[in-house]
Amino acid sequence: MTAPSPQPLALAGNIAESVLFPAAPRVDTASRVPASHLDLLAEAGFYGTAGPVEAGGLGLDYPTACAVVETFASGCLTTAFVWLQHQGVVLRVAGSELADKDELLGDLCRGKRRAGVALGGTLPGPPRVRATEVPGGYRITGESPWVTGWGMTDLLLVTARDEQDTVVSALIDARESAELTVSPPLRLVATSASATVTAHFTDLFVPAEAVLGRQPFAEWAERDAAGLRLNGSLALGVINRCTRLLGPSPLDEALTACRARLDTAQTPDLPAARAAADELAVRASSALLVHTGSRAILASEHAQRLAREALFLLVFASRKGIRAALLDSFFAPR
């Protein structure tokens, strides 16, 4: 990839250092990300990171977008995690043919309307969310785990599969009803303030005008694999913060090499590159724990928080190839 653009990165770095990182221990124990954090990212234009300039977005190239994700994750992984869900929705809306696309895309880019995702229909294995075509649209039924940002978003991108194994993507209101219910927020090892829930759909009607697109599941899986680079920036952010708290060490070069591997990996090689980033996050946070000493186990310390975040990233958005590469690495003789 080419070099990231410096101006958005400088602004992201200022937000990460002056606001996100100092507040990260407090966010770690909160019930949800402070609205002020997300409002700040919206005011700075970062809700439009993935959006075209003509719609009010930043129009950032991919290398810069990856670097911005890493920067925010180095400040507060939980805030970055919630904010990142929105970016994929912006891209899907930008590529759609919705009747109100221009107005909606502008609202999304400005953060006036914020979005999350419910991707149960595209998880590996049998579809967890089904779509049945009916006059005027679809009926959606099933369960979507890991819906992040509930109560902090206005819209929800839902994926479901029909009888032909075609992925139906639709944008709906993110609010409970008789047809859409959610679990209490899940208590996670890290990022609990992300307000991640399980969503249950019971014969939810989605009108045809809310459908963003239809795509064979096999094609969706290929697209999903190509997106592993961006998610890898979350692990890079945790490593980045650990190395700075540690001071100069061999991990600095390891981070540079890990980032370069993700940047240059072709799609078939991305699972192994993602696994390497996740493993390095565990190593870096473990080194920080030891370097910090006994006080590292205090709940107020960054070291223990970063170690838990590294554990979280071992399984976040993991796929068969990532898990296999990680287990091969962990089981390899030392």
PDB file of N, CA, C and O in Angstrom, residues 6 13 23-24 27 36 48 52 57 88 92 105 128 161 169 179 193 206 227 234 252 260 264 287 295 324 329 333-334:
ATOM      1  N   PRO A   6      -0.856  12.507   5.808  1.00  0.00           N
ATOM      2  CA  PRO A   6      -0.465  12.965   7.147  1.00  0.00           C
ATOM      3  C   PRO A   6      -1.520  13.789   7.885  1.00  0.00           C
ATOM      4  O   PRO A   6      -1.642  13.690   9.101  1.00  0.00           O
ATOM      5  N   GLY A  13      -4.395  11.380  15.716  1.00  0.00           N
ATOM      6  CA  GLY A  13      -3.424  11.204  16.789  1.00  0.00           C
ATOM      7  C   GLY A  13      -3.657  12.148  17.940  1.00  0.00           C
ATOM      8  O   GLY A  13      -3.525  11.762  19.118  1.00  0.00           O
ATOM      9  N   ALA A  23      -8.865   8.587  28.947  1.00  0.00           N
ATOM     10  CA  ALA A  23     -10.155   8.126  29.452  1.00  0.00           C
ATOM     11  C   ALA A  23     -10.340   6.615  29.333  1.00  0.00           C
ATOM     12  O   ALA A  23     -11.340   6.071  29.813  1.00  0.00           O
ATOM     13  N   ALA A  24      -9.408   5.910  28.701  1.00  0.00           N
ATOM     14  CA  ALA A  24      -9.588   4.489  28.411  1.00  0.00           C
ATOM     15  C   ALA A  24      -9.868   3.639  29.656  1.00  0.00           C
ATOM     16  O   ALA A  24     -10.747   2.763  29.611  1.00  0.00           O
ATOM     17  N   VAL A  27     -13.525   4.222  30.511  1.00  0.00           N
ATOM     18  CA  VAL A  27     -14.408   3.610  29.524  1.00  0.00           C
ATOM     19  C   VAL A  27     -14.438   2.094  29.707  1.00  0.00           C
ATOM     20  O   VAL A  27     -15.474   1.447  29.534  1.00  0.00           O
ATOM     21  N   SER A  36     -19.758  11.747  24.301  1.00  0.00           N
ATOM     22  CA  SER A  36     -18.837  12.820  23.922  1.00  0.00           C
ATOM     23  C   SER A  36     -17.707  12.309  23.037  1.00  0.00           C
ATOM     24  O   SER A  36     -17.206  13.039  22.175  1.00  0.00           O
ATOM     25  N   GLY A  48     -17.161  10.000   8.517  1.00  0.00           N
ATOM     26  CA  GLY A  48     -17.114   9.930   7.066  1.00  0.00           C
ATOM     27  C   GLY A  48     -15.790   9.430   6.535  1.00  0.00           C
ATOM     28  O   GLY A  48     -15.452   9.670   5.378  1.00  0.00           O
ATOM     29  N   PRO A  52     -17.372   9.239   0.418  1.00  0.00           N
ATOM     30  CA  PRO A  52     -16.839  10.096  -0.643  1.00  0.00           C
ATOM     31  C   PRO A  52     -16.924  11.569  -0.268  1.00  0.00           C
ATOM     32  O   PRO A  52     -17.816  11.992   0.467  1.00  0.00           O
ATOM     33  N   GLY A  57     -17.937  13.186   3.111  1.00  0.00           N
ATOM     34  CA  GLY A  57     -16.970  12.313   3.760  1.00  0.00           C
ATOM     35  C   GLY A  57     -15.545  12.799   3.580  1.00  0.00           C
ATOM     36  O   GLY A  57     -15.285  13.773   2.871  1.00  0.00           O
ATOM     37  N   GLY A  88     -18.275   0.357   7.565  1.00  0.00           N
ATOM     38  CA  GLY A  88     -18.730  -0.602   6.569  1.00  0.00           C
ATOM     39  C   GLY A  88     -20.107  -0.248   6.026  1.00  0.00           C
ATOM     40  O   GLY A  88     -20.397  -0.479   4.840  1.00  0.00           O
ATOM     41  N   ARG A  92     -21.355   0.454   2.126  1.00  0.00           N
ATOM     42  CA  ARG A  92     -22.474  -0.251   1.497  1.00  0.00           C
ATOM     43  C   ARG A  92     -23.519   0.717   0.973  1.00  0.00           C
ATOM     44  O   ARG A  92     -24.065   0.532  -0.110  1.00  0.00           O
ATOM     45  N   LEU A 105     -26.512   9.179   2.892  1.00  0.00           N
ATOM     46  CA  LEU A 105     -25.054   9.115   2.911  1.00  0.00           C
ATOM     47  C   LEU A 105     -24.469  10.365   3.552  1.00  0.00           C
ATOM     48  O   LEU A 105     -23.496  10.290   4.314  1.00  0.00           O
ATOM     49  N   ARG A 128     -27.618 -18.049  10.174  1.00  0.00           N
ATOM     50  CA  ARG A 128     -28.317 -17.829  11.444  1.00  0.00           C
ATOM     51  C   ARG A 128     -29.499 -16.883  11.279  1.00  0.00           C
ATOM     52  O   ARG A 128     -30.339 -16.785  12.165  1.00  0.00           O
ATOM     53  N   ARG A 161     -29.786 -14.725   4.634  1.00  0.00           N
ATOM     54  CA  ARG A 161     -29.646 -15.538   3.431  1.00  0.00           C
ATOM     55  C   ARG A 161     -30.991 -16.130   3.036  1.00  0.00           C
ATOM     56  O   ARG A 161     -31.749 -16.589   3.895  1.00  0.00           O
ATOM     57  N   SER A 169     -28.929  -7.831   2.026  1.00  0.00           N
ATOM     58  CA  SER A 169     -28.483  -6.802   2.968  1.00  0.00           C
ATOM     59  C   SER A 169     -29.535  -5.698   3.015  1.00  0.00           C
ATOM     60  O   SER A 169     -29.975  -5.213   1.975  1.00  0.00           O
ATOM     61  N   GLU A 179     -40.875  -7.491  16.698  1.00  0.00           N
ATOM     62  CA  GLU A 179     -40.176  -8.323  15.724  1.00  0.00           C
ATOM     63  C   GLU A 179     -38.656  -8.260  15.863  1.00  0.00           C
ATOM     64  O   GLU A 179     -37.949  -9.060  15.265  1.00  0.00           O
ATOM     65  N   ALA A 193     -18.011  -1.814  27.234  1.00  0.00           N
ATOM     66  CA  ALA A 193     -18.725  -0.560  27.010  1.00  0.00           C
ATOM     67  C   ALA A 193     -19.157  -0.397  25.556  1.00  0.00           C
ATOM     68  O   ALA A 193     -19.794   0.603  25.208  1.00  0.00           O
ATOM     69  N   VAL A 206     -39.063  -6.299   6.068  1.00  0.00           N
ATOM     70  CA  VAL A 206     -38.144  -5.299   5.538  1.00  0.00           C
ATOM     71  C   VAL A 206     -38.632  -4.924   4.148  1.00  0.00           C
ATOM     72  O   VAL A 206     -38.648  -5.775   3.249  1.00  0.00           O
ATOM     73  N   GLY A 227     -11.374  -7.912   3.587  1.00  0.00           N
ATOM     74  CA  GLY A 227     -11.487  -6.873   4.604  1.00  0.00           C
ATOM     75  C   GLY A 227     -10.727  -7.150   5.880  1.00  0.00           C
ATOM     76  O   GLY A 227     -10.780  -6.345   6.825  1.00  0.00           O
ATOM     77  N   LEU A 234      -6.897  -2.924  14.451  1.00  0.00           N
ATOM     78  CA  LEU A 234      -7.243  -2.899  15.880  1.00  0.00           C
ATOM     79  C   LEU A 234      -6.127  -3.540  16.696  1.00  0.00           C
ATOM     80  O   LEU A 234      -5.714  -3.010  17.736  1.00  0.00           O
ATOM     81  N   ASP A 252       9.440  -2.842  18.778  1.00  0.00           N
ATOM     82  CA  ASP A 252       9.235  -1.747  17.825  1.00  0.00           C
ATOM     83  C   ASP A 252       9.414  -2.254  16.389  1.00  0.00           C
ATOM     84  O   ASP A 252       8.590  -1.972  15.510  1.00  0.00           O
ATOM     85  N   ALA A 260       3.763  -4.075   7.972  1.00  0.00           N
ATOM     86  CA  ALA A 260       4.153  -4.244   6.569  1.00  0.00           C
ATOM     87  C   ALA A 260       3.605  -5.552   6.007  1.00  0.00           C
ATOM     88  O   ALA A 260       3.184  -5.612   4.833  1.00  0.00           O
ATOM     89  N   THR A 264       1.056  -5.699   2.705  1.00  0.00           N
ATOM     90  CA  THR A 264       1.477  -6.292   1.438  1.00  0.00           C
ATOM     91  C   THR A 264       0.831  -7.644   1.168  1.00  0.00           C
ATOM     92  O   THR A 264       0.982  -8.186   0.070  1.00  0.00           O
ATOM     93  N   ALA A 287       4.510  -8.580  27.639  1.00  0.00           N
ATOM     94  CA  ALA A 287       5.767  -7.906  27.971  1.00  0.00           C
ATOM     95  C   ALA A 287       5.507  -6.667  28.820  1.00  0.00           C
ATOM     96  O   ALA A 287       6.253  -6.380  29.758  1.00  0.00           O
ATOM     97  N   ARG A 295       2.086  -3.935  40.089  1.00  0.00           N
ATOM     98  CA  ARG A 295       0.971  -2.993  40.019  1.00  0.00           C
ATOM     99  C   ARG A 295       0.173  -3.152  38.723  1.00  0.00           C
ATOM    100  O   ARG A 295      -0.939  -2.620  38.588  1.00  0.00           O
ATOM    101  N   ALA A 324      -6.617 -21.303  12.647  1.00  0.00           N
ATOM    102  CA  ALA A 324      -5.643 -22.357  12.345  1.00  0.00           C
ATOM    103  C   ALA A 324      -4.220 -21.819  12.434  1.00  0.00           C
ATOM    104  O   ALA A 324      -3.325 -22.481  12.990  1.00  0.00           O
ATOM    105  N   SER A 329       0.833 -21.557  15.492  1.00  0.00           N
ATOM    106  CA  SER A 329       1.883 -20.758  16.113  1.00  0.00           C
ATOM    107  C   SER A 329       2.035 -21.098  17.592  1.00  0.00           C
ATOM    108  O   SER A 329       3.140 -21.276  18.103  1.00  0.00           O
ATOM    109  N   PRO A 333       6.887 -25.903  18.473  1.00  0.00           N
ATOM    110  CA  PRO A 333       7.935 -26.044  19.487  1.00  0.00           C
ATOM    111  C   PRO A 333       8.728 -24.760  19.650  1.00  0.00           C
ATOM    112  O   PRO A 333       8.991 -24.057  18.668  1.00  0.00           O
ATOM    113  N   ARG A 334       9.105 -24.475  20.874  1.00  0.00           N
ATOM    114  CA  ARG A 334       9.916 -23.263  21.138  1.00  0.00           C
ATOM    115  C   ARG A 334      11.359 -23.632  21.371  1.00  0.00           C
ATOM    116  O   ARG A 334      11.670 -24.682  21.907  1.00  0.00           O
TER     117      ARG A 334
END
